[in-house]
Tab-separated table of C-alpha atoms in Angstrom:
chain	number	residue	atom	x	y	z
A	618	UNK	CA	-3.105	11.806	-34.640
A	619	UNK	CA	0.320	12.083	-35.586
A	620	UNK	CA	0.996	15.230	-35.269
A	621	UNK	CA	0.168	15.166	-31.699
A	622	UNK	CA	2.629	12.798	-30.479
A	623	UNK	CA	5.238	14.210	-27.480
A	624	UNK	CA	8.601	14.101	-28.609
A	625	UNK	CA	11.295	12.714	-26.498
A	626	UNK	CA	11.871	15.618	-24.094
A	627	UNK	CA	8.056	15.418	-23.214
A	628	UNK	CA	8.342	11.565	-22.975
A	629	UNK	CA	11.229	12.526	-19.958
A	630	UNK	CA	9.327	14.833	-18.193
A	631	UNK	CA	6.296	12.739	-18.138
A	632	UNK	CA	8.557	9.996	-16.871
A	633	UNK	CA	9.989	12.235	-14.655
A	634	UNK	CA	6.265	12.423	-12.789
A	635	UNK	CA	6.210	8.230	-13.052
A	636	UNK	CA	4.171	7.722	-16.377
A	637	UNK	CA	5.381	4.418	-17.011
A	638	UNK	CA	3.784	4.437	-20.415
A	639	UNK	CA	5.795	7.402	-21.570
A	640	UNK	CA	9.442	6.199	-19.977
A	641	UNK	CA	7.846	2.601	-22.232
A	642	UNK	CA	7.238	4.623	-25.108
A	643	UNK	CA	10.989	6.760	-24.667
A	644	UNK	CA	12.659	3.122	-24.372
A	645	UNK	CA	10.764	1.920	-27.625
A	646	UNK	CA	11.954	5.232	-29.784
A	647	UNK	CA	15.463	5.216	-28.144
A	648	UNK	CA	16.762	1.880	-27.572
A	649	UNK	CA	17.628	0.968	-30.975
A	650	UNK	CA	19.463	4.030	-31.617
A	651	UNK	CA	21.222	3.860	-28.451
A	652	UNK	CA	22.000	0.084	-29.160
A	653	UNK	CA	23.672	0.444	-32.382
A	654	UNK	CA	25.741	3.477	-31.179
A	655	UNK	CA	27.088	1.068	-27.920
A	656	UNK	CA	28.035	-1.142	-30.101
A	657	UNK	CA	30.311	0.683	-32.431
A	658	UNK	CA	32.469	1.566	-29.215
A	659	UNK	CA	32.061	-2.059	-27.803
A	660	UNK	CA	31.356	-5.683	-29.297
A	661	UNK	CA	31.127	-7.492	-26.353
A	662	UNK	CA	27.263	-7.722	-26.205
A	663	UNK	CA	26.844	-8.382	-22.347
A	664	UNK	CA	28.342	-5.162	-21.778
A	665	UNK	CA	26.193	-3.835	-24.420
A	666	UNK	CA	23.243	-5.296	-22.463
A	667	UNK	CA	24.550	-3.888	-19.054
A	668	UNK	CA	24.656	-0.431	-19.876
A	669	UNK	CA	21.603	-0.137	-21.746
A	670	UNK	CA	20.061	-1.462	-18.717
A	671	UNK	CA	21.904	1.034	-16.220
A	672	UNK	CA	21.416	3.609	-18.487
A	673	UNK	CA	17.826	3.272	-18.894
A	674	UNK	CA	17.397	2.776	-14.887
A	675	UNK	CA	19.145	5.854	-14.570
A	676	UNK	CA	16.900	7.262	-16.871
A	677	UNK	CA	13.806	6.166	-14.828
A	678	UNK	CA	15.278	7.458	-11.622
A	679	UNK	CA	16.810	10.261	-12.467
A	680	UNK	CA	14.135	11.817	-15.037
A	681	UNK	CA	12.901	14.901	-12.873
A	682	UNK	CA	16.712	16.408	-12.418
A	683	UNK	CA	16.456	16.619	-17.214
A	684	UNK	CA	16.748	20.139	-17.698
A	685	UNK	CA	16.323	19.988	-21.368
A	686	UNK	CA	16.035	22.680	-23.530
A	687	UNK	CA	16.147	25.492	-20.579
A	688	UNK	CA	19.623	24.853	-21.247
A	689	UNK	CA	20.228	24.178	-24.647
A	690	UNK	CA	19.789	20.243	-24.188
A	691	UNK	CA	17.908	17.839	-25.808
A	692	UNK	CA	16.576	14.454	-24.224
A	693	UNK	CA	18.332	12.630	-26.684
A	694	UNK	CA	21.656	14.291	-25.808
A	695	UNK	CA	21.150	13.282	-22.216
A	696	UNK	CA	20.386	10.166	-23.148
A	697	UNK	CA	23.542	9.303	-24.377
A	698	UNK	CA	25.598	11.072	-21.746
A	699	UNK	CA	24.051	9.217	-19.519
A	700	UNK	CA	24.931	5.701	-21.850
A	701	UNK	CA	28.233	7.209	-22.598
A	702	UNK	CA	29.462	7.088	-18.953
A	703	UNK	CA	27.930	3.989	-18.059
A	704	UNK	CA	29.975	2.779	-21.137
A	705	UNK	CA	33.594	4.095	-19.744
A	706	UNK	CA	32.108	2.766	-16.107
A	707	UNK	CA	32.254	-0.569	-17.348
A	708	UNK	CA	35.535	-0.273	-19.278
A	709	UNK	CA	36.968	0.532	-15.870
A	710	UNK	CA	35.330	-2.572	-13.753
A	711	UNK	CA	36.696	-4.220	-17.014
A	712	UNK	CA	39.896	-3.082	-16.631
A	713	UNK	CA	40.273	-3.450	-12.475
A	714	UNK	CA	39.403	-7.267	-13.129
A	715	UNK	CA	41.943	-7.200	-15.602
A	716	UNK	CA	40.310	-8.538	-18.561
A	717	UNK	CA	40.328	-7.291	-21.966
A	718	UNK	CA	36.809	-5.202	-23.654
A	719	UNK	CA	36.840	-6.282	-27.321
A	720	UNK	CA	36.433	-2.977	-28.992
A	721	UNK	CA	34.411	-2.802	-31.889
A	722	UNK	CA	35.674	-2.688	-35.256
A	723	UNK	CA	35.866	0.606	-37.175
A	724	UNK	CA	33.089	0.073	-39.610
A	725	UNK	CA	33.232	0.578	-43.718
A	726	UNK	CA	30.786	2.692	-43.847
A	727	UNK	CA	30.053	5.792	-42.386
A	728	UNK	CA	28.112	6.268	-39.125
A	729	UNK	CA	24.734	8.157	-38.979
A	730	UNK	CA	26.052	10.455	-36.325
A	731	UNK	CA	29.538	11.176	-38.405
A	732	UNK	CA	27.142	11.895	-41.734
A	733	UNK	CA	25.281	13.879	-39.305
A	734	UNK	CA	28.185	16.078	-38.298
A	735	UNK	CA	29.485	16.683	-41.457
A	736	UNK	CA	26.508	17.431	-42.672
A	737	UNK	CA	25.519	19.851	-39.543
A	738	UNK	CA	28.812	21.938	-39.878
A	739	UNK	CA	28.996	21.798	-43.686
A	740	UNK	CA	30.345	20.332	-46.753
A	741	UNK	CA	34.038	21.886	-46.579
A	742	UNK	CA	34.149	20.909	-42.912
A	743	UNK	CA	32.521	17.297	-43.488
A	744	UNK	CA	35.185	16.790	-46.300
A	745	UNK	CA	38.504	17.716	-43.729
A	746	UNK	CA	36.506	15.298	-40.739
A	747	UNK	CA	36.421	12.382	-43.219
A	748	UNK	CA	39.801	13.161	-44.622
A	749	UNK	CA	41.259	12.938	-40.780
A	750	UNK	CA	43.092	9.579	-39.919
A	751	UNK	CA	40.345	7.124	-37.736
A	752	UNK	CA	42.465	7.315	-34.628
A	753	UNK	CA	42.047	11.553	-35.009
A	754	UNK	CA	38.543	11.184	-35.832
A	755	UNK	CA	37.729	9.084	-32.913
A	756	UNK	CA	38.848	11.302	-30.459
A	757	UNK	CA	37.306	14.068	-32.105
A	758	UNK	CA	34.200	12.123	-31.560
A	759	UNK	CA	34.342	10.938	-28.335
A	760	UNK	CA	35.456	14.311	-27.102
A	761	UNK	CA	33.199	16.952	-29.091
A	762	UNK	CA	30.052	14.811	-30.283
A	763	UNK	CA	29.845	12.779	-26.735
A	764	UNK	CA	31.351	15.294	-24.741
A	765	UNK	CA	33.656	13.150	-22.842
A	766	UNK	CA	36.365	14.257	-20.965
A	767	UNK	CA	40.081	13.451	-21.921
A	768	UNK	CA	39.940	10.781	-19.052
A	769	UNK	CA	37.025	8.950	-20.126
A	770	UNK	CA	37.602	9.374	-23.947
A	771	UNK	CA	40.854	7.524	-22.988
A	772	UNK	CA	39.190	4.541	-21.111
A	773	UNK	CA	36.877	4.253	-23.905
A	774	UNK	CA	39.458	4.315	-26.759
A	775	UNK	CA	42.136	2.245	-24.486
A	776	UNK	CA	44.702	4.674	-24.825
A	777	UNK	CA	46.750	6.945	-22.570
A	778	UNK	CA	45.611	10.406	-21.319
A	779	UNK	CA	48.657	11.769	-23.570
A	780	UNK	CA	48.060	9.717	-26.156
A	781	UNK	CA	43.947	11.354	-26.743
A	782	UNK	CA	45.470	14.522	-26.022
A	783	UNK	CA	48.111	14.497	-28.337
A	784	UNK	CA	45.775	13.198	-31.172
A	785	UNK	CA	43.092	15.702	-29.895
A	786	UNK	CA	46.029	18.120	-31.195
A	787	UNK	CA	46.810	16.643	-34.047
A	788	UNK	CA	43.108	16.732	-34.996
A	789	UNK	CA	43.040	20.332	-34.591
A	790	UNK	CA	46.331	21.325	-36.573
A	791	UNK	CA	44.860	18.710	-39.411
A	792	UNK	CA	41.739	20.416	-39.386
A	793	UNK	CA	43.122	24.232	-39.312
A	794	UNK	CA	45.308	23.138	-42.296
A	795	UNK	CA	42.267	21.470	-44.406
A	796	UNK	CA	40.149	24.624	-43.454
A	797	UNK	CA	42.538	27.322	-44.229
């Protein structure tokens, strides 16, 4: 009975009305995904740990407020705004205790959600994202792909408000000139 399985945005409204078998079954499809993508922003596994665990809790409490779809969502989006801030949460309690968040390393290979883009907005646009410098591309995918504000792009990254905004602009220039 494949075919009949609820996708994820079921799986949150059934959580949503306490089905602890569905918000199981949500963690199980999710986690690993949301795991690997954590980790490319941060290599200290603890933290790692710690917001998977708030997000998921947050998740589990705060199911029933998902609007989903109704407004151009998708569970899995919310899923990772929710992770996302969590993330730049910790950062900060990092950062008021005054001790450095290894950040991970850029990795070799391309990421899923980078191939993803590229491939969503097309070969000619993929081509001028991967030609972009790694500090451009960064921002560009903290800001547009995790929707993060300017603030928490730049607790994430570890860089100055001016500094993401002034790559944010370079990004843009870069990308008119590869496009035009």
């Amino acid at each position: 009975m494949k075919g009949t399985e609820p996708d994820e945005e079921q799986l949150v409204r059934r959580t949503a009305k306490g089905d602890r078998a569905a918000f199981e079954e949500l963690y199980r499809r999710t986690s690993p995904w949301l795991a690997v993508r954590l980790r490319r922003r941060c290599a200290d596994e603890q933290i790692v740990a710690e917001v998977m665990q708030e997000t998921y809790l947050a998740v589990w409490r705060a199911a029933g407020a998902f609007a989903g779809a109704a407004v151009g969502g998708s569970a899995v989006g919310w899923l990772w705004t929710i992770a996302a801030r969590r993330l730049v949460d910790a950062f900060r309690r990092r950062a008021k205790f005054a001790q450095p968040l290894p950040v991970a390393e850029t990795a070799v290979s391309p990421a899923a959600e980078d191939e993803a883009l590229a491939g969503a907005v097309g070969d000619h646009v993929g081509d001028a994202l991967r030609r972009l410098a790694p500090e451009l591309r960064q921002v560009l995918q903290a800001m547009v792909l995790d929707g993060l504000t300017v603030r928490e792009t730049a607790v994430l990254l570890g860089v100055p408000e001016g500094t993401v905004k002034t790559r944010a602009r370079r990004a843009r220039i870069a990308m008119r000139e590869a496009l035009s």
